[in-house]
C-alpha cells in the first residue's frame, strides 16, 4: 500500500476515533455532562431558545418557541425537582407555529434560588405571575399547563389571576386530598413514623435510589443504564438540600391542599389528564376536580403512571391540542350565534 494512502487512513481513523473516544469517556466518567449536552442538543433540534427575564433583582430562566398569534400562547410549569426541559418530549409533538414558553420554577435550574423566598404554592404562584408580567405574556389570555407540583401552582394561579388565562390543563396535579393513599403517601407515613423523613423517595442520592424513584413515578419500566442513573444523580445531588427544603414547604399545612382550597374559584375551562396507575398522587384526585370545576374535561390514561409527560408525550400533546381546538370551536359558535 502506498505510504501516503496509509497515512491518509491513519489520519482519517484518528479523526473519527477522537469524538467516539470522547463520547465513551463522557459516558463512563462524566455522565452528568452527557445529560446536559443531550438537553442542549434536543432544545436546538426542536427550535427552543433559552432566555432570561428579570423582575427587580429576581431572575427567571425560560425557553420558548414561536411568537404570539391568533391561538393562545401556552405556558408550561414543571414538577418538583424538574426543570423546563422536561417538556421537550411534548414540545416535539406540538406545532412549530404555536407560541410555547417553558419556565424554570422558583429555585430550579436557571431561576433565582434564595433562602428568603417564599416557596409555598401561593408564593410560587405569585412568582410565576411576576414572570408573566415581566415578559408581557398576559397581554392576551394564555393557556396554562402544569404537572404535579406545577399543576398545584397552575391551579392556584388560575384561581388567583383569572383574567390572565383562557384555559387550563392540569396533569396529575398535587394539592388535593385523596380517599385512597398512593404508594408514595404510604412510604412518607412510614418514614415519618420511623423518623427518617430525610430519606424522601423523590430526592435520590444514589443510582439505586434513582432507579427506585423512576419505578415509583412510571408505570412503563424504562431500562436505564447504570452510568445514566449515576449521571442523573450527579446532576441532582448539589440541589438536594434545596429540594428537601422545598418538599417540606409544599407538604406543609399551608400548601398541602392549596389546589383543593382554590379549585372552586377556577372559572376557566379546565382539562385534567391523569395516569391511571399513578403511584405518587392517586388518580381519584381527577374526580375531585371534576366535581368542583364547572367546565372540566377529564382524561384518564391507561397503563400510565405519574410521569405522564415522559410516558405518553404524543397522547398528552394531542389531548392538549384537541382541547384547545374544542374551545376555539365553541368560541366561534358563540360569535356566530
mmCIF file of C-alpha atoms in Angstrom:
data_model
loop_
_atom_site.group_PDB
_atom_site.id
_atom_site.type_symbol
_atom_site.label_atom_id
_atom_site.label_comp_id
_atom_site.label_asym_id
_atom_site.label_seq_id
_atom_site.Cartn_x
_atom_site.Cartn_y
_atom_site.Cartn_z
ATOM 1 C CA UNK A 1 0.000 0.000 0.000
ATOM 2 C CA UNK A 2 1.252 3.444 -0.901
ATOM 3 C CA UNK A 3 2.678 5.231 2.194
ATOM 4 C CA UNK A 4 0.684 8.417 1.528
ATOM 5 C CA UNK A 5 -2.537 6.380 1.271
ATOM 6 C CA UNK A 6 -1.676 4.597 4.507
ATOM 7 C CA UNK A 7 -1.092 7.932 6.248
ATOM 8 C CA UNK A 8 -4.472 9.169 4.982
ATOM 9 C CA UNK A 9 -6.272 6.176 6.524
ATOM 10 C CA UNK A 10 -4.404 6.645 9.801
ATOM 11 C CA UNK A 11 -5.366 10.344 9.937
ATOM 12 C CA UNK A 12 -8.985 9.594 8.982
ATOM 13 C CA UNK A 13 -9.188 6.829 11.575
ATOM 14 C CA UNK A 14 -7.732 9.115 14.210
ATOM 15 C CA UNK A 15 -10.181 11.870 13.342
ATOM 16 C CA UNK A 16 -13.138 9.510 13.752
ATOM 17 C CA UNK A 17 -11.727 7.976 16.899
ATOM 18 C CA UNK A 18 -11.476 11.271 18.775
ATOM 19 C CA UNK A 19 -15.265 12.007 19.001
ATOM 20 C CA UNK A 20 -16.005 8.322 19.629
ATOM 21 C CA UNK A 21 -13.478 8.169 22.463
ATOM 22 C CA UNK A 22 -14.799 11.482 23.819
ATOM 23 C CA UNK A 23 -18.334 10.086 23.867
ATOM 24 C CA UNK A 24 -17.243 6.858 25.577
ATOM 25 C CA UNK A 25 -15.189 8.807 28.129
ATOM 26 C CA UNK A 26 -18.118 11.128 28.846
ATOM 27 C CA UNK A 27 -20.478 8.177 29.231
ATOM 28 C CA UNK A 28 -18.137 6.385 31.633
ATOM 29 C CA UNK A 29 -16.528 9.276 33.509
ATOM 30 C CA UNK A 30 -18.860 12.283 33.217
ATOM 31 C CA UNK A 31 -22.388 11.025 32.529
ATOM 32 C CA UNK A 32 -23.884 14.207 34.015
ATOM 33 C CA UNK A 33 -22.097 16.255 31.335
ATOM 34 C CA UNK A 34 -23.542 13.958 28.688
ATOM 35 C CA UNK A 35 -27.058 14.538 30.063
ATOM 36 C CA UNK A 36 -26.599 18.327 29.882
ATOM 37 C CA UNK A 37 -25.341 18.049 26.297
ATOM 38 C CA UNK A 38 -28.326 15.856 25.473
ATOM 39 C CA UNK A 39 -30.816 18.516 26.646
ATOM 40 C CA UNK A 40 -28.858 21.261 24.883
ATOM 41 C CA UNK A 41 -28.956 19.321 21.612
ATOM 42 C CA UNK A 42 -32.655 18.434 21.994
ATOM 43 C CA UNK A 43 -33.569 22.085 22.621
ATOM 44 C CA UNK A 44 -31.716 23.155 19.474
ATOM 45 C CA UNK A 45 -33.256 20.358 17.406
ATOM 46 C CA UNK A 46 -36.767 21.430 18.463
ATOM 47 C CA UNK A 47 -36.092 25.131 17.970
ATOM 48 C CA UNK A 48 -36.411 26.083 21.643
ATOM 49 C CA UNK A 49 -34.402 29.155 22.645
ATOM 50 C CA UNK A 50 -33.289 29.918 26.207
ATOM 51 C CA UNK A 51 -33.810 33.416 27.560
ATOM 52 C CA UNK A 52 -33.708 35.231 30.920
ATOM 53 C CA UNK A 53 -36.153 37.768 32.333
ATOM 54 C CA UNK A 54 -35.598 39.961 35.381
ATOM 55 C CA UNK A 55 -38.169 41.202 37.852
ATOM 56 C CA UNK A 56 -36.330 43.645 40.109
ATOM 57 C CA UNK A 57 -33.382 41.549 41.352
ATOM 58 C CA UNK A 58 -35.071 38.212 40.625
ATOM 59 C CA UNK A 59 -34.110 36.251 37.503
ATOM 60 C CA UNK A 60 -36.311 33.808 35.609
ATOM 61 C CA UNK A 61 -34.888 31.341 33.108
ATOM 62 C CA UNK A 62 -37.172 30.039 30.374
ATOM 63 C CA UNK A 63 -37.180 28.535 26.912
ATOM 64 C CA UNK A 64 -39.597 29.451 24.152
ATOM 65 C CA UNK A 65 -40.559 28.747 20.562
ATOM 66 C CA UNK A 66 -42.756 30.702 18.183
ATOM 67 C CA UNK A 67 -44.478 34.052 18.562
ATOM 68 C CA UNK A 68 -47.869 35.119 19.934
ATOM 69 C CA UNK A 69 -50.542 34.629 17.269
ATOM 70 C CA UNK A 70 -54.270 34.088 16.886
ATOM 71 C CA UNK A 71 -54.080 30.952 19.009
ATOM 72 C CA UNK A 72 -53.378 31.307 22.745
ATOM 73 C CA UNK A 73 -49.788 31.146 23.949
ATOM 74 C CA UNK A 74 -49.015 28.136 26.150
ATOM 75 C CA UNK A 75 -47.107 28.448 29.433
ATOM 76 C CA UNK A 76 -45.846 25.202 30.998
ATOM 77 C CA UNK A 77 -44.990 24.690 34.692
ATOM 78 C CA UNK A 78 -42.882 21.648 35.559
ATOM 79 C CA UNK A 79 -42.998 19.477 38.651
ATOM 80 C CA UNK A 80 -40.933 19.146 41.820
ATOM 81 C CA UNK A 81 -37.137 18.969 41.285
ATOM 82 C CA UNK A 82 -37.531 19.006 37.476
ATOM 83 C CA UNK A 83 -36.752 21.827 35.020
ATOM 84 C CA UNK A 84 -38.040 23.456 31.845
ATOM 85 C CA UNK A 85 -36.528 20.754 29.599
ATOM 86 C CA UNK A 86 -38.868 18.082 30.968
ATOM 87 C CA UNK A 87 -41.458 19.443 28.488
ATOM 88 C CA UNK A 88 -39.312 18.746 25.414
ATOM 89 C CA UNK A 89 -40.897 15.323 24.919
ATOM 90 C CA UNK A 90 -44.279 17.057 24.488
ATOM 91 C CA UNK A 91 -42.914 20.056 22.558
ATOM 92 C CA UNK A 92 -41.783 17.542 19.918
ATOM 93 C CA UNK A 93 -45.443 16.813 19.096
ATOM 94 C CA UNK A 94 -46.754 20.400 19.157
ATOM 95 C CA UNK A 95 -46.984 22.590 16.006
ATOM 96 C CA UNK A 96 -43.986 24.852 15.490
ATOM 97 C CA UNK A 97 -46.221 27.880 14.944
ATOM 98 C CA UNK A 98 -47.612 27.648 18.494
ATOM 99 C CA UNK A 99 -46.119 30.114 20.973
ATOM 100 C CA UNK A 100 -44.688 27.916 23.763
ATOM 101 C CA UNK A 101 -42.974 29.010 26.977
ATOM 102 C CA UNK A 102 -41.388 26.595 29.467
ATOM 103 C CA UNK A 103 -40.119 28.314 32.614
ATOM 104 C CA UNK A 104 -37.855 27.046 35.383
ATOM 105 C CA UNK A 105 -39.953 27.161 38.545
ATOM 106 C CA UNK A 106 -38.705 29.271 41.518
ATOM 107 C CA UNK A 107 -35.377 27.952 42.801
ATOM 108 C CA UNK A 108 -34.996 25.456 39.962
ATOM 109 C CA UNK A 109 -32.258 25.313 37.301
ATOM 110 C CA UNK A 110 -31.626 28.858 35.973
ATOM 111 C CA UNK A 111 -34.280 30.692 38.016
ATOM 112 C CA UNK A 112 -33.164 32.503 41.177
ATOM 113 C CA UNK A 113 -32.832 30.461 44.353
ATOM 114 C CA UNK A 114 -32.964 32.388 47.622
ATOM 115 C CA UNK A 115 -33.314 31.281 51.233
ATOM 116 C CA UNK A 116 -35.558 34.312 51.741
ATOM 117 C CA UNK A 117 -38.015 33.351 49.011
ATOM 118 C CA UNK A 118 -41.497 32.015 49.710
ATOM 119 C CA UNK A 119 -41.670 28.520 48.206
ATOM 120 C CA UNK A 120 -45.209 27.782 49.333
ATOM 121 C CA UNK A 121 -47.606 27.059 46.465
ATOM 122 C CA UNK A 122 -49.133 30.515 46.870
ATOM 123 C CA UNK A 123 -45.663 32.085 46.907
ATOM 124 C CA UNK A 124 -44.703 30.236 43.727
ATOM 125 C CA UNK A 125 -47.921 31.345 42.012
ATOM 126 C CA UNK A 126 -47.027 34.968 42.818
ATOM 127 C CA UNK A 127 -43.566 34.470 41.341
ATOM 128 C CA UNK A 128 -44.996 32.990 38.149
ATOM 129 C CA UNK A 129 -47.342 35.975 37.916
ATOM 130 C CA UNK A 130 -44.294 38.243 38.125
ATOM 131 C CA UNK A 131 -42.726 36.252 35.290
ATOM 132 C CA UNK A 132 -45.882 36.553 33.190
ATOM 133 C CA UNK A 133 -45.946 40.319 33.722
ATOM 134 C CA UNK A 134 -42.233 40.566 33.043
ATOM 135 C CA UNK A 135 -42.466 39.016 29.555
ATOM 136 C CA UNK A 136 -45.896 40.629 28.966
ATOM 137 C CA UNK A 137 -47.467 37.240 28.353
ATOM 138 C CA UNK A 138 -50.804 38.418 29.771
ATOM 139 C CA UNK A 139 -51.398 40.961 27.020
ATOM 140 C CA UNK A 140 -53.791 38.275 25.825
ATOM 141 C CA UNK A 141 -55.190 35.380 27.889
ATOM 142 C CA UNK A 142 -52.972 32.307 27.594
ATOM 143 C CA UNK A 143 -53.331 28.566 28.128
ATOM 144 C CA UNK A 144 -51.638 27.366 31.327
ATOM 145 C CA UNK A 145 -50.301 23.827 31.756
ATOM 146 C CA UNK A 146 -48.896 22.375 34.981
ATOM 147 C CA UNK A 147 -47.876 18.937 36.164
ATOM 148 C CA UNK A 148 -47.561 17.580 39.731
ATOM 149 C CA UNK A 149 -46.273 20.464 41.900
ATOM 150 C CA UNK A 150 -46.539 22.687 38.816
ATOM 151 C CA UNK A 151 -50.168 21.571 38.472
ATOM 152 C CA UNK A 152 -50.840 22.699 42.019
ATOM 153 C CA UNK A 153 -49.264 26.078 41.233
ATOM 154 C CA UNK A 154 -51.154 26.315 37.912
ATOM 155 C CA UNK A 155 -54.496 25.667 39.589
ATOM 156 C CA UNK A 156 -53.853 28.281 42.277
ATOM 157 C CA UNK A 157 -52.674 30.709 39.584
ATOM 158 C CA UNK A 158 -55.902 30.178 37.615
ATOM 159 C CA UNK A 159 -57.930 30.879 40.769
ATOM 160 C CA UNK A 160 -55.927 33.949 41.835
ATOM 161 C CA UNK A 161 -55.326 35.539 38.417
ATOM 162 C CA UNK A 162 -58.367 34.504 36.344
ATOM 163 C CA UNK A 163 -58.011 37.414 33.911
ATOM 164 C CA UNK A 164 -54.607 36.100 32.757
ATOM 165 C CA UNK A 165 -55.702 32.745 31.398
ATOM 166 C CA UNK A 166 -58.234 31.471 28.872
ATOM 167 C CA UNK A 167 -57.914 27.765 29.709
ATOM 168 C CA UNK A 168 -56.055 25.335 31.930
ATOM 169 C CA UNK A 169 -54.523 21.857 31.720
ATOM 170 C CA UNK A 170 -53.666 20.052 34.967
ATOM 171 C CA UNK A 171 -51.578 16.882 34.662
ATOM 172 C CA UNK A 172 -51.580 14.689 37.802
ATOM 173 C CA UNK A 173 -51.658 17.837 39.966
ATOM 174 C CA UNK A 174 -50.648 17.893 43.612
ATOM 175 C CA UNK A 175 -52.590 19.823 46.248
ATOM 176 C CA UNK A 176 -55.625 17.562 46.634
ATOM 177 C CA UNK A 177 -56.798 15.324 49.483
ATOM 178 C CA UNK A 178 -57.352 11.715 48.497
ATOM 179 C CA UNK A 179 -59.608 8.977 49.806
ATOM 180 C CA UNK A 180 -57.027 6.417 48.666
ATOM 181 C CA UNK A 181 -53.402 6.633 49.782
ATOM 182 C CA UNK A 182 -50.886 6.245 46.963
ATOM 183 C CA UNK A 183 -47.737 4.138 47.356
ATOM 184 C CA UNK A 184 -45.739 7.358 47.803
ATOM 185 C CA UNK A 185 -48.003 8.661 50.590
ATOM 186 C CA UNK A 186 -47.712 5.316 52.378
ATOM 187 C CA UNK A 187 -43.930 5.495 52.105
ATOM 188 C CA UNK A 188 -43.945 9.010 53.552
ATOM 189 C CA UNK A 189 -46.058 7.887 56.513
ATOM 190 C CA UNK A 190 -43.661 5.008 57.214
ATOM 191 C CA UNK A 191 -40.696 7.383 57.065
ATOM 192 C CA UNK A 192 -42.398 9.827 59.436
ATOM 193 C CA UNK A 193 -43.159 7.047 61.912
ATOM 194 C CA UNK A 194 -39.559 5.830 61.830
ATOM 195 C CA UNK A 195 -38.291 9.445 61.965
ATOM 196 C CA UNK A 196 -36.381 9.012 58.702
ATOM 197 C CA UNK A 197 -38.041 11.850 56.800
ATOM 198 C CA UNK A 198 -34.606 12.846 55.440
ATOM 199 C CA UNK A 199 -34.894 9.856 53.069
ATOM 200 C CA UNK A 200 -37.612 11.255 50.807
ATOM 201 C CA UNK A 201 -38.236 8.881 47.854
ATOM 202 C CA UNK A 202 -38.361 11.794 45.384
ATOM 203 C CA UNK A 203 -34.887 13.000 46.412
ATOM 204 C CA UNK A 204 -32.443 10.230 45.424
ATOM 205 C CA UNK A 205 -28.756 10.423 46.304
ATOM 206 C CA UNK A 206 -27.556 7.102 44.831
ATOM 207 C CA UNK A 207 -28.116 5.346 41.480
ATOM 208 C CA UNK A 208 -30.150 2.689 43.315
ATOM 209 C CA UNK A 209 -32.432 5.323 44.854
ATOM 210 C CA UNK A 210 -32.756 6.954 41.424
ATOM 211 C CA UNK A 211 -33.875 3.641 39.927
ATOM 212 C CA UNK A 212 -36.459 3.273 42.706
ATOM 213 C CA UNK A 213 -37.741 6.790 42.089
ATOM 214 C CA UNK A 214 -38.161 6.071 38.379
ATOM 215 C CA UNK A 215 -40.138 2.911 39.242
ATOM 216 C CA UNK A 216 -42.316 4.928 41.607
ATOM 217 C CA UNK A 217 -43.042 7.636 39.056
ATOM 218 C CA UNK A 218 -43.527 5.484 35.952
ATOM 219 C CA UNK A 219 -45.802 2.618 35.025
ATOM 220 C CA UNK A 220 -43.647 1.942 31.972
ATOM 221 C CA UNK A 221 -40.393 0.272 33.020
ATOM 222 C CA UNK A 222 -37.516 2.125 31.369
ATOM 223 C CA UNK A 223 -34.231 0.205 31.141
ATOM 224 C CA UNK A 224 -31.771 2.877 32.266
ATOM 225 C CA UNK A 225 -28.036 2.030 32.198
ATOM 226 C CA UNK A 226 -26.148 2.367 35.486
ATOM 227 C CA UNK A 227 -23.994 5.179 34.102
ATOM 228 C CA UNK A 228 -27.047 7.216 33.134
ATOM 229 C CA UNK A 229 -28.549 6.645 36.582
ATOM 230 C CA UNK A 230 -25.276 7.908 38.051
ATOM 231 C CA UNK A 231 -25.402 10.941 35.778
ATOM 232 C CA UNK A 232 -28.976 11.737 36.811
ATOM 233 C CA UNK A 233 -27.939 11.539 40.473
ATOM 234 C CA UNK A 234 -24.809 13.646 39.921
ATOM 235 C CA UNK A 235 -26.903 16.399 38.349
ATOM 236 C CA UNK A 236 -29.299 16.438 41.313
ATOM 237 C CA UNK A 237 -27.031 15.971 44.344
ATOM 238 C CA UNK A 238 -25.832 19.626 44.507
ATOM 239 C CA UNK A 239 -29.504 20.668 44.743
ATOM 240 C CA UNK A 240 -30.792 18.019 47.162
ATOM 241 C CA UNK A 241 -30.626 20.296 50.197
ATOM 242 C CA UNK A 242 -32.854 22.796 48.400
ATOM 243 C CA UNK A 243 -35.198 20.015 47.251
ATOM 244 C CA UNK A 244 -35.630 18.850 50.858
ATOM 245 C CA UNK A 245 -36.455 22.379 51.994
ATOM 246 C CA UNK A 246 -38.885 22.834 49.117
ATOM 247 C CA UNK A 247 -40.544 19.467 49.691
ATOM 248 C CA UNK A 248 -41.173 20.207 53.369
ATOM 249 C CA UNK A 249 -42.599 23.587 52.328
ATOM 250 C CA UNK A 250 -45.081 22.204 49.798
ATOM 251 C CA UNK A 251 -46.302 19.363 52.061
ATOM 252 C CA UNK A 252 -46.711 21.767 54.972
ATOM 253 C CA UNK A 253 -50.272 22.545 56.081
ATOM 254 C CA UNK A 254 -50.080 25.902 54.280
ATOM 255 C CA UNK A 255 -49.598 24.282 50.842
ATOM 256 C CA UNK A 256 -50.605 20.622 51.094
ATOM 257 C CA UNK A 257 -54.163 21.170 49.848
ATOM 258 C CA UNK A 258 -53.742 24.506 48.057
ATOM 259 C CA UNK A 259 -55.393 23.328 44.856
ATOM 260 C CA UNK A 260 -58.334 21.877 46.767
ATOM 261 C CA UNK A 261 -58.799 25.153 48.653
ATOM 262 C CA UNK A 262 -58.780 27.155 45.398
ATOM 263 C CA UNK A 263 -60.441 24.853 42.872
ATOM 264 C CA UNK A 264 -63.937 26.323 43.348
ATOM 265 C CA UNK A 265 -62.521 29.688 42.212
ATOM 266 C CA UNK A 266 -61.305 28.298 38.875
ATOM 267 C CA UNK A 267 -63.613 29.638 36.176
ATOM 268 C CA UNK A 268 -61.554 28.872 33.061
ATOM 269 C CA UNK A 269 -62.336 25.740 31.013
ATOM 270 C CA UNK A 270 -60.130 23.049 32.557
ATOM 271 C CA UNK A 271 -58.616 19.855 31.265
ATOM 272 C CA UNK A 272 -57.401 17.178 33.697
ATOM 273 C CA UNK A 273 -55.044 14.431 32.492
ATOM 274 C CA UNK A 274 -54.066 11.655 34.898
ATOM 275 C CA UNK A 275 -52.240 8.344 34.685
ATOM 276 C CA UNK A 276 -54.498 5.565 35.963
ATOM 277 C CA UNK A 277 -51.553 3.775 37.622
ATOM 278 C CA UNK A 278 -50.136 6.901 39.308
ATOM 279 C CA UNK A 279 -48.304 5.747 42.456
ATOM 280 C CA UNK A 280 -47.318 9.262 43.581
ATOM 281 C CA UNK A 281 -50.676 11.075 43.530
ATOM 282 C CA UNK A 282 -53.768 8.916 43.412
ATOM 283 C CA UNK A 283 -55.943 9.177 40.301
ATOM 284 C CA UNK A 284 -59.030 9.766 42.475
ATOM 285 C CA UNK A 285 -57.971 13.426 42.528
ATOM 286 C CA UNK A 286 -59.366 13.741 38.987
ATOM 287 C CA UNK A 287 -62.938 13.175 40.176
ATOM 288 C CA UNK A 288 -62.413 15.708 42.976
ATOM 289 C CA UNK A 289 -61.553 18.366 40.390
ATOM 290 C CA UNK A 290 -64.368 17.306 38.059
ATOM 291 C CA UNK A 291 -66.867 17.782 40.857
ATOM 292 C CA UNK A 292 -65.667 21.282 41.720
ATOM 293 C CA UNK A 293 -64.796 22.941 38.396
ATOM 294 C CA UNK A 294 -67.864 23.682 36.209
ATOM 295 C CA UNK A 295 -66.262 23.206 32.766
ATOM 296 C CA UNK A 296 -63.894 20.302 33.459
ATOM 297 C CA UNK A 297 -62.794 17.656 30.942
ATOM 298 C CA UNK A 298 -61.128 14.583 32.472
ATOM 299 C CA UNK A 299 -58.897 12.106 30.634
ATOM 300 C CA UNK A 300 -57.563 9.033 32.428
ATOM 301 C CA UNK A 301 -54.672 7.354 30.618
ATOM 302 C CA UNK A 302 -54.452 3.576 30.894
ATOM 303 C CA UNK A 303 -51.097 1.926 31.580
ATOM 304 C CA UNK A 304 -49.580 5.233 32.671
ATOM 305 C CA UNK A 305 -48.100 6.422 35.948
ATOM 306 C CA UNK A 306 -47.258 9.831 37.407
ATOM 307 C CA UNK A 307 -44.738 10.780 34.700
ATOM 308 C CA UNK A 308 -47.409 11.340 32.064
ATOM 309 C CA UNK A 309 -45.225 13.837 30.181
ATOM 310 C CA UNK A 310 -42.458 11.245 29.728
ATOM 311 C CA UNK A 311 -44.565 8.100 29.373
ATOM 312 C CA UNK A 312 -47.251 9.387 26.997
ATOM 313 C CA UNK A 313 -45.919 12.589 25.370
ATOM 314 C CA UNK A 314 -47.644 12.190 21.990
ATOM 315 C CA UNK A 315 -51.019 11.409 23.596
ATOM 316 C CA UNK A 316 -50.678 14.303 26.035
ATOM 317 C CA UNK A 317 -49.772 16.743 23.262
ATOM 318 C CA UNK A 318 -52.729 15.558 21.177
ATOM 319 C CA UNK A 319 -55.124 15.896 24.121
ATOM 320 C CA UNK A 320 -53.976 19.483 24.722
ATOM 321 C CA UNK A 321 -54.359 20.354 21.030
ATOM 322 C CA UNK A 322 -57.820 18.729 20.858
ATOM 323 C CA UNK A 323 -58.898 20.624 23.974
ATOM 324 C CA UNK A 324 -57.717 23.955 22.529
ATOM 325 C CA UNK A 325 -59.434 23.168 19.209
ATOM 326 C CA UNK A 326 -62.686 22.368 21.028
ATOM 327 C CA UNK A 327 -62.571 25.655 22.930
ATOM 328 C CA UNK A 328 -61.803 27.548 19.709
ATOM 329 C CA UNK A 329 -64.788 25.905 18.038
ATOM 330 C CA UNK A 330 -67.065 26.800 20.956
ATOM 331 C CA UNK A 331 -65.880 30.423 20.844
ATOM 332 C CA UNK A 332 -66.581 30.629 17.102
ATOM 333 C CA UNK A 333 -70.099 29.216 17.565
ATOM 334 C CA UNK A 334 -70.797 31.787 20.277
ATOM 335 C CA UNK A 335 -69.678 34.608 17.994
ATOM 336 C CA UNK A 336 -71.858 33.359 15.144
ATOM 337 C CA UNK A 337 -74.929 32.906 17.379
#
